Amino acid sequence: MDKALKPIGPAAMAVQGDISKLDELDRIYTQIEAAKGRIDILFANAGLGDFQALGSITEESFDRTFGVNVKGTLFTVQKALPLMRGGGLISLTGSATATMGS
């Protein structure tokens, strides 16, 4: 991530974590607030796919996929809002698989 941030400049910050776990999101935003004080741009880019035949999908696989793709994305944005008082930009990206199929 450091290599990707270098061209953006020193004001940018990237933090890695598991967005399907709310305690991880709390850790991430505490770290950001301590280092930067606020968020100007939130780029949420996380998603996974566990491609299986319909009859083979397990509850564990379902929970992992929805934990990242749905729950994680929602709470990533929700928990960022207090650090975006006064404005900012939120960018969410998803998978092209939805439009292309697999």
Short mmCIF file of C-alpha atoms in Angstrom, two decimals:
data_model
loop_
_atom_site.label_atom_id
_atom_site.label_comp_id
_atom_site.label_asym_id
_atom_site.label_seq_id
_atom_site.Cartn_x
_atom_site.Cartn_y
_atom_site.Cartn_z
CA MET A 1 0.00 0.00 0.00
CA ASP A 2 2.89 2.36 0.68
CA LYS A 3 3.96 2.12 -2.96
CA ALA A 4 0.44 2.98 -4.15
CA LEU A 5 0.23 5.96 -1.79
CA LYS A 6 3.56 7.52 -2.74
CA PRO A 7 2.32 9.29 -5.92
CA ILE A 8 -0.75 10.60 -4.06
CA GLY A 9 1.31 12.47 -1.50
CA PRO A 10 2.02 12.57 2.22
CA ALA A 11 -1.48 13.66 3.25
CA ALA A 12 -2.95 10.33 2.10
CA MET A 13 -3.23 7.35 4.42
CA ALA A 14 -4.17 3.74 3.81
CA VAL A 15 -5.17 1.35 6.56
CA GLN A 16 -5.70 -2.36 6.13
CA GLY A 17 -8.16 -4.44 8.13
CA ASP A 18 -11.04 -6.91 8.03
CA ILE A 19 -14.16 -4.83 7.41
CA SER A 20 -16.45 -7.73 8.26
CA LYS A 21 -15.45 -7.30 11.93
CA LEU A 22 -16.80 -4.19 13.64
CA ASP A 23 -13.99 -4.13 16.20
CA GLU A 24 -11.51 -3.97 13.30
CA LEU A 25 -13.39 -1.00 11.84
CA ASP A 26 -13.25 0.73 15.22
CA ARG A 27 -9.47 0.12 15.33
CA ILE A 28 -9.06 1.47 11.79
CA TYR A 29 -10.99 4.67 12.46
CA THR A 30 -9.27 5.24 15.80
CA GLN A 31 -5.94 4.96 13.98
CA ILE A 32 -7.06 7.38 11.27
CA GLU A 33 -8.44 9.90 13.75
CA ALA A 34 -5.21 9.82 15.77
CA ALA A 35 -3.04 10.30 12.68
CA LYS A 36 -5.14 12.68 10.56
CA GLY A 37 -8.05 13.97 12.64
CA ARG A 38 -10.59 13.56 9.85
CA ILE A 39 -11.37 11.81 6.58
CA ASP A 40 -11.62 13.82 3.38
CA ILE A 41 -11.98 10.89 0.96
CA LEU A 42 -13.18 7.39 1.79
CA PHE A 43 -12.51 4.82 -0.92
CA ALA A 44 -14.15 1.55 0.08
CA ASN A 45 -12.97 -1.21 -2.20
CA ALA A 46 -13.55 -4.64 -0.73
CA GLY A 47 -15.34 -7.66 -1.98
CA LEU A 48 -14.97 -11.34 -2.43
CA GLY A 49 -16.67 -14.17 -4.21
CA ASP A 50 -16.83 -17.79 -3.30
CA PHE A 51 -18.07 -19.32 -6.52
CA GLN A 52 -19.78 -22.62 -5.81
CA ALA A 53 -22.70 -24.56 -7.16
CA LEU A 54 -25.92 -23.45 -5.45
CA GLY A 55 -26.28 -26.80 -3.68
CA SER A 56 -22.73 -26.57 -2.30
CA ILE A 57 -22.89 -23.16 -0.60
CA THR A 58 -22.40 -23.46 3.15
CA GLU A 59 -23.63 -21.11 5.84
CA GLU A 60 -19.98 -20.28 6.63
CA SER A 61 -19.29 -19.32 3.00
CA PHE A 62 -22.47 -17.26 2.81
CA ASP A 63 -21.69 -15.43 6.07
CA ARG A 64 -18.12 -14.66 4.97
CA THR A 65 -19.22 -13.29 1.58
CA PHE A 66 -22.05 -11.15 2.96
CA GLY A 67 -19.91 -10.11 5.93
CA VAL A 68 -17.45 -8.41 3.58
CA ASN A 69 -19.60 -7.44 0.59
CA VAL A 70 -22.67 -6.10 2.40
CA LYS A 71 -22.17 -5.73 6.15
CA GLY A 72 -18.58 -4.58 5.82
CA THR A 73 -19.33 -1.96 3.19
CA LEU A 74 -22.29 -0.53 5.12
CA PHE A 75 -20.38 -0.24 8.40
CA THR A 76 -17.24 1.06 6.68
CA VAL A 77 -19.27 4.07 5.55
CA GLN A 78 -21.36 4.42 8.72
CA LYS A 79 -18.36 4.43 11.03
CA ALA A 80 -16.50 6.94 8.83
CA LEU A 81 -19.25 9.56 8.99
CA PRO A 82 -18.21 11.12 12.33
CA LEU A 83 -14.76 11.78 10.82
CA MET A 84 -16.30 13.44 7.75
CA ARG A 85 -18.14 16.28 9.48
CA GLY A 86 -18.08 19.29 7.23
CA GLY A 87 -18.04 17.21 4.06
CA GLY A 88 -15.99 14.76 2.11
CA LEU A 89 -16.19 12.22 -0.67
CA ILE A 90 -17.26 8.58 -0.37
CA SER A 91 -16.46 6.26 -3.27
CA LEU A 92 -17.69 2.66 -3.25
CA THR A 93 -16.59 0.11 -5.80
CA GLY A 94 -18.01 -3.31 -6.45
CA SER A 95 -17.35 -6.22 -8.70
CA ALA A 96 -17.77 -6.31 -12.45
CA THR A 97 -18.93 -9.91 -12.02
CA ALA A 98 -22.47 -8.65 -11.46
CA THR A 99 -22.59 -7.31 -15.00
CA MET A 100 -20.42 -9.94 -16.70
CA GLY A 101 -21.43 -13.14 -14.94
CA SER A 102 -19.00 -15.81 -14.00
#
